[in-house]
mmCIF file of N, CA and C in Angstrom:
data_model
loop_
_atom_site.group_PDB
_atom_site.id
_atom_site.type_symbol
_atom_site.label_atom_id
_atom_site.label_comp_id
_atom_site.label_asym_id
_atom_site.label_seq_id
_atom_site.Cartn_x
_atom_site.Cartn_y
_atom_site.Cartn_z
ATOM 1 N N UNK W 86 -4.073 20.028 5.602
ATOM 2 C CA UNK W 86 -3.812 18.996 4.615
ATOM 3 C C UNK W 86 -3.897 17.416 5.024
ATOM 4 N N UNK W 87 -4.798 16.916 4.287
ATOM 5 C CA UNK W 87 -4.643 15.292 4.136
ATOM 6 C C UNK W 87 -3.790 14.425 4.231
ATOM 7 N N UNK W 88 -3.709 13.813 5.258
ATOM 8 C CA UNK W 88 -2.668 12.643 4.815
ATOM 9 C C UNK W 88 -2.996 11.160 4.986
ATOM 10 N N UNK W 89 -3.000 10.748 4.712
ATOM 11 C CA UNK W 89 -3.370 9.112 4.213
ATOM 12 C C UNK W 89 -2.117 7.738 4.298
ATOM 13 N N UNK W 90 -1.951 7.237 5.652
ATOM 14 C CA UNK W 90 -0.948 6.260 5.266
ATOM 15 C C UNK W 90 -1.550 4.868 5.798
ATOM 16 N N UNK W 91 -1.357 3.818 4.592
ATOM 17 C CA UNK W 91 -1.237 2.448 4.917
ATOM 18 C C UNK W 91 -0.480 1.406 5.897
ATOM 19 N N UNK W 92 -1.124 0.901 5.930
ATOM 20 C CA UNK W 92 -0.148 -0.367 6.332
ATOM 21 C C UNK W 92 -1.133 -1.635 6.318
ATOM 22 N N UNK W 93 -0.114 -2.930 6.856
ATOM 23 C CA UNK W 93 -0.669 -4.072 6.817
ATOM 24 C C UNK W 93 -0.524 -4.678 5.936
ATOM 25 N N UNK W 94 -0.168 -4.351 4.525
ATOM 26 C CA UNK W 94 0.067 -5.431 3.441
ATOM 27 C C UNK W 94 1.245 -6.509 3.221
ATOM 28 N N UNK W 95 1.311 -7.451 2.402
ATOM 29 C CA UNK W 95 1.941 -8.349 2.717
ATOM 30 C C UNK W 95 2.001 -9.543 1.559
ATOM 31 N N UNK W 96 2.503 -10.926 1.927
ATOM 32 C CA UNK W 96 2.648 -11.623 1.261
ATOM 33 C C UNK W 96 1.676 -12.688 2.026
ATOM 34 N N UNK W 97 0.974 -13.406 1.595
ATOM 35 C CA UNK W 97 0.261 -14.773 1.606
ATOM 36 C C UNK W 97 0.005 -16.047 1.068
ATOM 37 N N UNK W 98 -0.351 -16.894 1.654
ATOM 38 C CA UNK W 98 -1.203 -17.739 0.695
ATOM 39 C C UNK W 98 -2.477 -17.834 0.240
ATOM 40 N N UNK W 99 -2.779 -18.302 -0.725
ATOM 41 C CA UNK W 99 -4.548 -18.438 -0.912
ATOM 42 C C UNK W 99 -5.171 -18.777 0.158
ATOM 43 N N UNK W 100 -6.243 -18.220 0.523
ATOM 44 C CA UNK W 100 -7.392 -18.995 1.874
ATOM 45 C C UNK W 100 -6.470 -18.060 3.036
ATOM 46 N N UNK W 101 -5.591 -17.577 2.802
ATOM 47 C CA UNK W 101 -5.081 -16.919 4.457
ATOM 48 C C UNK W 101 -5.926 -15.363 4.362
ATOM 49 N N UNK W 102 -5.738 -14.657 5.274
ATOM 50 C CA UNK W 102 -6.079 -13.193 5.821
ATOM 51 C C UNK W 102 -5.011 -11.943 5.998
ATOM 52 N N UNK W 103 -5.812 -10.886 5.663
ATOM 53 C CA UNK W 103 -4.774 -9.630 6.080
ATOM 54 C C UNK W 103 -5.670 -8.827 6.587
ATOM 55 N N UNK W 104 -5.406 -7.681 6.886
ATOM 56 C CA UNK W 104 -6.048 -6.735 7.739
ATOM 57 C C UNK W 104 -5.134 -5.220 7.285
ATOM 58 N N UNK W 105 -5.841 -4.924 6.670
ATOM 59 C CA UNK W 105 -4.930 -3.410 6.384
ATOM 60 C C UNK W 105 -5.843 -2.144 7.019
ATOM 61 N N UNK W 106 -4.652 -1.330 7.459
ATOM 62 C CA UNK W 106 -4.930 -0.091 8.220
ATOM 63 C C UNK W 106 -4.456 1.163 7.275
ATOM 64 N N UNK W 107 -5.268 2.465 7.727
ATOM 65 C CA UNK W 107 -5.053 3.583 7.214
ATOM 66 C C UNK W 107 -5.281 4.403 8.132
ATOM 67 N N UNK W 108 -4.080 5.138 8.422
ATOM 68 C CA UNK W 108 -3.858 6.110 9.194
ATOM 69 C C UNK W 108 -4.628 7.334 8.672
ATOM 70 N N UNK W 109 -5.281 8.425 8.816
ATOM 71 C CA UNK W 109 -5.812 9.412 8.703
ATOM 72 C C UNK W 109 -5.386 10.595 9.096
ATOM 73 N N UNK W 110 -4.773 11.529 8.842
ATOM 74 C CA UNK W 110 -4.626 12.891 9.627
ATOM 75 C C UNK W 110 -4.908 14.399 8.618
ATOM 76 N N UNK W 111 -5.498 15.084 9.057
ATOM 77 C CA UNK W 111 -6.085 16.768 8.376
ATOM 78 C C UNK W 111 -7.397 16.187 7.691
ATOM 79 N N UNK W 112 -7.913 14.873 8.123
ATOM 80 C CA UNK W 112 -9.160 14.499 7.250
ATOM 81 C C UNK W 112 -10.584 15.057 8.237
ATOM 82 N N UNK W 113 -11.349 15.850 8.261
ATOM 83 C CA UNK W 113 -12.386 16.274 9.314
ATOM 84 C C UNK W 113 -13.752 15.951 9.130
ATOM 85 N N UNK W 114 -13.641 15.162 7.703
ATOM 86 C CA UNK W 114 -15.404 15.450 7.593
ATOM 87 C C UNK W 114 -15.772 14.408 7.934
ATOM 88 N N UNK W 115 -17.156 14.358 8.411
ATOM 89 C CA UNK W 115 -17.637 13.187 9.094
ATOM 90 C C UNK W 115 -18.953 12.785 8.618
ATOM 91 N N UNK W 116 -19.279 13.211 7.483
ATOM 92 C CA UNK W 116 -20.438 13.000 6.453
ATOM 93 C C UNK W 116 -19.825 12.450 5.159
ATOM 94 N N UNK W 117 -18.864 12.015 4.922
ATOM 95 C CA UNK W 117 -18.325 11.673 3.350
ATOM 96 C C UNK W 117 -18.108 10.448 3.700
ATOM 97 N N UNK W 118 -17.119 9.787 2.309
ATOM 98 C CA UNK W 118 -16.468 8.714 2.355
ATOM 99 C C UNK W 118 -15.398 8.345 2.209
ATOM 100 N N UNK W 119 -14.903 7.142 2.797
ATOM 101 C CA UNK W 119 -13.376 6.955 2.579
ATOM 102 C C UNK W 119 -13.676 5.445 2.107
ATOM 103 N N UNK W 120 -12.664 4.853 1.420
ATOM 104 C CA UNK W 120 -12.499 3.501 0.762
ATOM 105 C C UNK W 120 -10.837 3.095 0.380
ATOM 106 N N UNK W 121 -11.005 1.648 0.182
ATOM 107 C CA UNK W 121 -10.070 0.994 -0.271
ATOM 108 C C UNK W 121 -10.273 0.457 -1.858
ATOM 109 N N UNK W 122 -9.445 1.040 -2.724
ATOM 110 C CA UNK W 122 -8.925 0.654 -3.821
ATOM 111 C C UNK W 122 -7.719 -0.033 -4.141
ATOM 112 N N UNK W 123 -7.466 -0.832 -5.238
ATOM 113 C CA UNK W 123 -7.002 -1.585 -5.979
ATOM 114 C C UNK W 123 -6.088 -1.587 -6.959
ATOM 115 N N UNK W 124 -5.021 -1.614 -7.425
ATOM 116 C CA UNK W 124 -4.874 -1.799 -8.742
ATOM 117 C C UNK W 124 -3.628 -2.691 -9.229
ATOM 118 N N UNK W 125 -3.723 -3.313 -9.939
ATOM 119 C CA UNK W 125 -2.891 -4.679 -10.320
ATOM 120 C C UNK W 125 -2.016 -4.129 -11.764
ATOM 121 N N UNK W 126 -0.754 -5.113 -11.639
ATOM 122 C CA UNK W 126 -0.221 -4.364 -12.866
ATOM 123 C C UNK W 126 -0.727 -4.388 -14.380
ATOM 124 N N UNK W 127 -1.060 -3.071 -15.233
ATOM 125 C CA UNK W 127 -1.326 -3.312 -16.382
ATOM 126 C C UNK W 127 -2.865 -3.298 -15.928
ATOM 127 N N UNK W 128 -3.492 -2.924 -15.164
ATOM 128 C CA UNK W 128 -5.155 -3.129 -14.780
ATOM 129 C C UNK W 128 -5.395 -1.542 -14.585
ATOM 130 N N UNK W 129 -6.485 -1.274 -14.639
ATOM 131 C CA UNK W 129 -6.838 0.015 -13.718
ATOM 132 C C UNK W 129 -7.107 -0.024 -12.371
ATOM 133 N N UNK W 130 -7.441 1.192 -11.906
ATOM 134 C CA UNK W 130 -7.227 1.132 -10.299
ATOM 135 C C UNK W 130 -8.750 0.629 -10.032
ATOM 136 N N UNK W 131 -9.143 -0.140 -9.141
ATOM 137 C CA UNK W 131 -10.852 -0.697 -8.980
ATOM 138 C C UNK W 131 -10.978 -0.182 -7.845
ATOM 139 N N UNK W 132 -12.607 0.013 -7.303
ATOM 140 C CA UNK W 132 -13.053 -0.041 -6.394
ATOM 141 C C UNK W 132 -12.688 -1.115 -5.217
ATOM 142 N N UNK W 133 -12.825 -1.250 -4.184
ATOM 143 C CA UNK W 133 -12.733 -2.877 -3.704
ATOM 144 C C UNK W 133 -13.797 -2.024 -2.229
ATOM 145 N N UNK W 134 -14.096 -1.492 -1.599
ATOM 146 C CA UNK W 134 -14.898 -1.413 -0.789
ATOM 147 C C UNK W 134 -14.694 0.103 -0.239
ATOM 148 N N UNK W 135 -16.175 1.035 0.196
ATOM 149 C CA UNK W 135 -16.313 2.246 0.707
ATOM 150 C C UNK W 135 -17.298 2.125 1.760
ATOM 151 N N UNK W 136 -16.810 3.133 2.825
ATOM 152 C CA UNK W 136 -17.825 3.335 3.951
ATOM 153 C C UNK W 136 -18.176 4.760 4.048
ATOM 154 N N UNK W 137 -19.655 5.144 4.424
ATOM 155 C CA UNK W 137 -19.740 6.222 4.330
ATOM 156 C C UNK W 137 -20.023 6.602 6.252
ATOM 157 N N UNK W 138 -19.078 7.577 6.068
ATOM 158 C CA UNK W 138 -17.864 8.049 7.626
ATOM 159 C C UNK W 138 -19.716 8.668 8.736
ATOM 160 N N UNK W 139 -20.311 9.046 7.949
ATOM 161 C CA UNK W 139 -21.584 9.475 8.586
ATOM 162 C C UNK W 139 -22.281 8.579 9.817
ATOM 163 N N UNK W 140 -22.584 7.291 8.783
ATOM 164 C CA UNK W 140 -23.433 6.317 9.466
ATOM 165 C C UNK W 140 -23.130 4.850 9.485
ATOM 166 N N UNK W 141 -21.454 4.546 9.147
ATOM 167 C CA UNK W 141 -21.078 3.540 9.103
ATOM 168 C C UNK W 141 -21.297 2.465 7.690
ATOM 169 N N UNK W 142 -22.147 3.131 6.952
ATOM 170 C CA UNK W 142 -23.059 2.442 5.904
ATOM 171 C C UNK W 142 -21.710 1.535 5.132
ATOM 172 N N UNK W 143 -21.846 0.238 4.588
ATOM 173 C CA UNK W 143 -20.475 0.172 3.339
ATOM 174 C C UNK W 143 -20.962 -0.089 1.865
ATOM 175 N N UNK W 144 -20.075 -0.466 1.188
ATOM 176 C CA UNK W 144 -20.409 -0.754 0.367
ATOM 177 C C UNK W 144 -19.433 -1.756 -0.570
ATOM 178 N N UNK W 145 -19.306 -2.413 -1.345
ATOM 179 C CA UNK W 145 -18.530 -3.500 -1.807
ATOM 180 C C UNK W 145 -18.766 -4.172 -3.178
ATOM 181 N N UNK W 146 -17.435 -3.983 -3.687
ATOM 182 C CA UNK W 146 -17.345 -4.753 -4.836
ATOM 183 C C UNK W 146 -17.574 -5.856 -4.987
ATOM 184 N N UNK W 147 -18.794 -6.433 -6.085
ATOM 185 C CA UNK W 147 -19.220 -7.970 -5.970
ATOM 186 C C UNK W 147 -17.903 -8.978 -6.248
ATOM 187 N N UNK W 148 -16.676 -8.795 -6.422
ATOM 188 C CA UNK W 148 -15.423 -9.648 -6.280
ATOM 189 C C UNK W 148 -15.070 -9.842 -4.850
ATOM 190 N N UNK W 149 -15.603 -9.088 -4.209
ATOM 191 C CA UNK W 149 -14.987 -9.273 -2.687
ATOM 192 C C UNK W 149 -16.283 -9.201 -1.624
ATOM 193 N N UNK W 150 -17.406 -9.207 -2.112
ATOM 194 C CA UNK W 150 -18.350 -9.658 -1.286
ATOM 195 C C UNK W 150 -18.315 -10.608 -0.105
ATOM 196 N N UNK W 151 -18.672 -10.642 0.900
ATOM 197 C CA UNK W 151 -18.488 -11.869 1.509
ATOM 198 C C UNK W 151 -17.518 -12.405 2.265
ATOM 199 N N UNK W 152 -16.198 -11.508 1.692
ATOM 200 C CA UNK W 152 -14.506 -11.969 1.809
ATOM 201 C C UNK W 152 -13.986 -10.957 2.780
ATOM 202 N N UNK W 153 -14.376 -9.645 2.390
ATOM 203 C CA UNK W 153 -13.614 -8.703 2.771
ATOM 204 C C UNK W 153 -14.437 -7.536 3.679
ATOM 205 N N UNK W 154 -13.990 -6.847 4.550
ATOM 206 C CA UNK W 154 -14.871 -6.170 5.870
ATOM 207 C C UNK W 154 -14.119 -4.557 5.975
ATOM 208 N N UNK W 155 -14.815 -3.742 5.261
ATOM 209 C CA UNK W 155 -14.628 -2.526 5.910
ATOM 210 C C UNK W 155 -14.875 -1.914 6.989
ATOM 211 N N UNK W 156 -14.309 -1.317 8.039
ATOM 212 C CA UNK W 156 -14.358 -0.633 9.115
ATOM 213 C C UNK W 156 -13.618 0.587 9.216
ATOM 214 N N UNK W 157 -14.733 1.411 10.512
ATOM 215 C CA UNK W 157 -13.699 2.615 10.748
ATOM 216 C C UNK W 157 -13.660 2.931 12.507
ATOM 217 N N UNK W 158 -12.700 3.939 12.690
ATOM 218 C CA UNK W 158 -12.325 3.559 14.267
ATOM 219 C C UNK W 158 -12.220 5.219 14.600
ATOM 220 N N UNK W 159 -13.616 5.903 14.833
ATOM 221 C CA UNK W 159 -13.212 7.245 14.493
ATOM 222 C C UNK W 159 -12.517 8.146 15.617
ATOM 223 N N UNK W 160 -12.097 7.403 16.580
ATOM 224 C CA UNK W 160 -11.897 7.640 17.765
ATOM 225 C C UNK W 160 -10.112 7.678 17.468
ATOM 226 N N UNK W 161 -9.305 6.503 16.551
ATOM 227 C CA UNK W 161 -8.161 6.849 15.940
ATOM 228 C C UNK W 161 -7.911 7.125 14.824
ATOM 229 N N UNK W 162 -8.748 7.569 13.925
ATOM 230 C CA UNK W 162 -8.952 8.382 12.760
ATOM 231 C C UNK W 162 -8.284 7.310 11.768
ATOM 232 N N UNK W 163 -8.865 6.033 11.749
ATOM 233 C CA UNK W 163 -8.330 4.939 11.184
ATOM 234 C C UNK W 163 -9.406 4.363 10.794
ATOM 235 N N UNK W 164 -9.239 3.845 9.080
ATOM 236 C CA UNK W 164 -9.424 2.806 8.301
ATOM 237 C C UNK W 164 -9.246 1.448 8.033
ATOM 238 N N UNK W 165 -9.816 0.377 8.454
ATOM 239 C CA UNK W 165 -9.635 -0.568 8.067
ATOM 240 C C UNK W 165 -10.247 -1.482 7.069
ATOM 241 N N UNK W 166 -9.456 -2.558 6.707
ATOM 242 C CA UNK W 166 -9.969 -3.399 5.621
ATOM 243 C C UNK W 166 -9.464 -4.919 5.966
ATOM 244 N N UNK W 167 -10.607 -5.800 6.839
ATOM 245 C CA UNK W 167 -10.200 -7.057 6.697
ATOM 246 C C UNK W 167 -10.577 -7.781 5.689
ATOM 247 N N UNK W 168 -9.466 -8.911 5.255
ATOM 248 C CA UNK W 168 -9.781 -9.441 3.845
ATOM 249 C C UNK W 168 -8.935 -11.010 4.350
ATOM 250 N N UNK W 169 -10.396 -11.528 4.366
ATOM 251 C CA UNK W 169 -10.243 -13.014 4.408
ATOM 252 C C UNK W 169 -10.527 -13.667 2.716
ATOM 253 N N UNK W 170 -10.165 -14.819 3.219
ATOM 254 C CA UNK W 170 -9.934 -16.160 1.975
ATOM 255 C C UNK W 170 -9.755 -15.300 0.809
ATOM 256 N N UNK W 171 -8.464 -14.730 0.889
ATOM 257 C CA UNK W 171 -7.596 -14.098 -0.195
ATOM 258 C C UNK W 171 -7.643 -14.926 -1.533
ATOM 259 N N UNK W 172 -7.509 -14.385 -2.412
ATOM 260 C CA UNK W 172 -7.412 -15.598 -3.627
ATOM 261 C C UNK W 172 -6.202 -14.861 -4.462
ATOM 262 N N UNK W 173 -5.249 -15.527 -5.634
ATOM 263 C CA UNK W 173 -4.328 -15.100 -6.272
ATOM 264 C C UNK W 173 -5.091 -13.596 -7.065
ATOM 265 N N UNK W 174 -6.284 -13.515 -7.421
ATOM 266 C CA UNK W 174 -6.532 -12.588 -8.004
ATOM 267 C C UNK W 174 -6.841 -11.252 -7.143
ATOM 268 N N UNK W 175 -6.448 -11.324 -6.276
ATOM 269 C CA UNK W 175 -6.835 -10.201 -4.691
ATOM 270 C C UNK W 175 -5.409 -9.354 -5.027
ATOM 271 N N UNK W 176 -4.104 -10.188 -5.754
ATOM 272 C CA UNK W 176 -2.707 -9.170 -5.427
ATOM 273 C C UNK W 176 -2.894 -7.985 -6.441
ATOM 274 N N UNK W 177 -2.621 -7.404 -5.909
ATOM 275 C CA UNK W 177 -2.424 -5.877 -6.009
ATOM 276 C C UNK W 177 -2.014 -5.089 -5.005
ATOM 277 N N UNK W 178 -1.619 -3.304 -5.581
ATOM 278 C CA UNK W 178 -1.370 -2.606 -4.815
ATOM 279 C C UNK W 178 -2.816 -2.121 -4.022
ATOM 280 N N UNK W 179 -2.747 -1.980 -3.175
ATOM 281 C CA UNK W 179 -4.313 -1.387 -1.953
ATOM 282 C C UNK W 179 -4.141 0.027 -1.419
ATOM 283 N N UNK W 180 -4.880 1.094 -1.926
ATOM 284 C CA UNK W 180 -4.997 1.886 -1.842
ATOM 285 C C UNK W 180 -6.160 2.785 -0.870
ATOM 286 N N UNK W 181 -5.924 3.375 0.330
ATOM 287 C CA UNK W 181 -6.751 3.971 1.028
ATOM 288 C C UNK W 181 -7.174 5.428 0.242
ATOM 289 N N UNK W 182 -7.901 5.871 0.638
ATOM 290 C CA UNK W 182 -9.206 7.193 -0.380
ATOM 291 C C UNK W 182 -10.091 7.419 0.583
ATOM 292 N N UNK W 183 -9.611 9.258 0.257
ATOM 293 C CA UNK W 183 -10.833 9.877 0.997
ATOM 294 C C UNK W 183 -11.628 10.910 0.133
ATOM 295 N N UNK W 184 -12.804 10.539 0.121
ATOM 296 C CA UNK W 184 -13.920 12.177 -0.496
ATOM 297 C C UNK W 184 -14.451 13.440 0.261
ATOM 298 N N UNK W 185 -14.219 14.560 -0.278
ATOM 299 C CA UNK W 185 -14.827 15.476 0.328
ATOM 300 C C UNK W 185 -16.650 14.871 0.363
ATOM 301 N N UNK W 186 -17.512 15.825 0.856
ATOM 302 C CA UNK W 186 -18.492 15.419 1.044
ATOM 303 C C UNK W 186 -19.229 16.163 0.032
ATOM 304 N N UNK W 187 -20.402 15.311 -0.241
ATOM 305 C CA UNK W 187 -21.192 15.525 -1.509
ATOM 306 C C UNK W 187 -21.024 14.520 -2.518
ATOM 307 N N UNK W 188 -19.820 13.720 -2.590
ATOM 308 C CA UNK W 188 -19.447 12.617 -3.558
ATOM 309 C C UNK W 188 -20.191 11.427 -3.471
ATOM 310 N N UNK W 189 -20.608 11.015 -4.312
ATOM 311 C CA UNK W 189 -21.278 9.680 -4.711
ATOM 312 C C UNK W 189 -20.597 8.228 -4.351
ATOM 313 N N UNK W 190 -19.939 8.261 -2.965
ATOM 314 C CA UNK W 190 -18.692 7.578 -2.686
ATOM 315 C C UNK W 190 -19.502 5.366 -2.917
ATOM 316 N N UNK W 191 -20.289 5.963 -2.722
ATOM 317 C CA UNK W 191 -21.055 4.149 -2.805
ATOM 318 C C UNK W 191 -20.941 3.612 -4.418
ATOM 319 N N UNK W 192 -20.448 4.573 -5.409
ATOM 320 C CA UNK W 192 -20.426 4.016 -6.415
ATOM 321 C C UNK W 192 -18.790 3.271 -6.943
ATOM 322 N N UNK W 193 -18.104 3.670 -5.619
ATOM 323 C CA UNK W 193 -16.631 2.907 -5.630
ATOM 324 C C UNK W 193 -15.879 3.164 -7.029
ATOM 325 N N UNK W 194 -16.134 4.998 -7.457
ATOM 326 C CA UNK W 194 -15.427 5.031 -8.590
ATOM 327 C C UNK W 194 -14.125 6.052 -7.981
ATOM 328 N N UNK W 195 -12.882 5.536 -8.424
ATOM 329 C CA UNK W 195 -11.779 6.245 -8.115
ATOM 330 C C UNK W 195 -11.501 7.821 -7.933
ATOM 331 N N UNK W 196 -12.444 8.721 -9.401
ATOM 332 C CA UNK W 196 -12.417 9.659 -9.898
ATOM 333 C C UNK W 196 -12.988 10.670 -8.644
ATOM 334 N N UNK W 197 -13.965 9.884 -7.693
ATOM 335 C CA UNK W 197 -14.789 11.124 -6.843
ATOM 336 C C UNK W 197 -13.869 10.715 -5.788
ATOM 337 N N UNK W 198 -12.964 10.233 -5.193
ATOM 338 C CA UNK W 198 -12.036 10.358 -3.922
ATOM 339 C C UNK W 198 -10.583 11.436 -4.717
ATOM 340 N N UNK W 199 -10.492 12.611 -3.532
ATOM 341 C CA UNK W 199 -9.340 13.319 -3.895
ATOM 342 C C UNK W 199 -8.342 12.854 -3.563
ATOM 343 N N UNK W 200 -8.218 12.259 -2.241
ATOM 344 C CA UNK W 200 -6.967 12.047 -1.300
ATOM 345 C C UNK W 200 -6.900 10.632 -1.478
ATOM 346 N N UNK W 201 -5.341 10.693 -1.262
ATOM 347 C CA UNK W 201 -4.842 9.289 -1.329
ATOM 348 C C UNK W 201 -4.005 8.717 -0.712
ATOM 349 N N UNK W 202 -3.772 7.685 -0.165
ATOM 350 C CA UNK W 202 -2.253 7.180 0.362
ATOM 351 C C UNK W 202 -1.319 6.719 -0.885
ATOM 352 N N UNK W 203 -0.461 6.307 -0.172
ATOM 353 C CA UNK W 203 0.721 6.031 -1.067
ATOM 354 C C UNK W 203 0.604 4.123 -1.593
ATOM 355 N N UNK W 204 0.003 3.837 -0.870
ATOM 356 C CA UNK W 204 -0.389 2.343 -1.207
ATOM 357 C C UNK W 204 -0.061 1.138 -0.329
ATOM 358 N N UNK W 205 -0.137 0.035 -0.356
ATOM 359 C CA UNK W 205 0.801 -1.342 0.589
ATOM 360 C C UNK W 205 0.370 -2.171 -0.638
ATOM 361 N N UNK W 206 1.286 -3.493 -0.858
ATOM 362 C CA UNK W 206 1.010 -4.415 -1.605
ATOM 363 C C UNK W 206 0.583 -5.483 -0.654
ATOM 364 N N UNK W 207 0.083 -6.103 -1.580
ATOM 365 C CA UNK W 207 -0.890 -7.356 -0.973
ATOM 366 C C UNK W 207 -0.176 -8.695 -2.472
ATOM 367 N N UNK W 208 0.084 -9.635 -1.988
ATOM 368 C CA UNK W 208 0.233 -10.531 -2.845
ATOM 369 C C UNK W 208 0.312 -11.535 -2.156
ATOM 370 N N UNK W 209 -0.947 -12.487 -3.239
ATOM 371 C CA UNK W 209 -1.651 -13.628 -2.925
ATOM 372 C C UNK W 209 -0.747 -14.659 -3.597
ATOM 373 N N UNK W 210 -0.378 -15.953 -3.140
ATOM 374 C CA UNK W 210 0.384 -17.193 -4.168
ATOM 375 C C UNK W 210 -1.044 -18.326 -4.027
ATOM 376 N N UNK W 211 -0.612 -18.704 -5.131
ATOM 377 C CA UNK W 211 -1.596 -19.947 -4.808
ATOM 378 C C UNK W 211 -1.083 -21.687 -4.632
#
């Protein structure tokens, strides 16, 4: 059974940084996608960043390019999202997600990801 557990959310002022972590268990695919998504109140869930676990290739939403970095530690089965230069519009619930092999995870589409964590809240104040 796949379990994803996020941590690291919190409240920061604009311009600050946070690092989210996602501890994965039961997820053994080494050539598939994992990623981070976010959902603000009243909005649809949107893709933030994904990583191909096979070779570490990364993909980002335009809104976070140059500010966020997704990475993985295979030895620890942990996914990270380093968020710098945070803006109020980054405020949302952030979710870790994992896809089965063969899905086009680089498209950052939530419907392609089968496994989800419970989310961690990120609040950025101006």
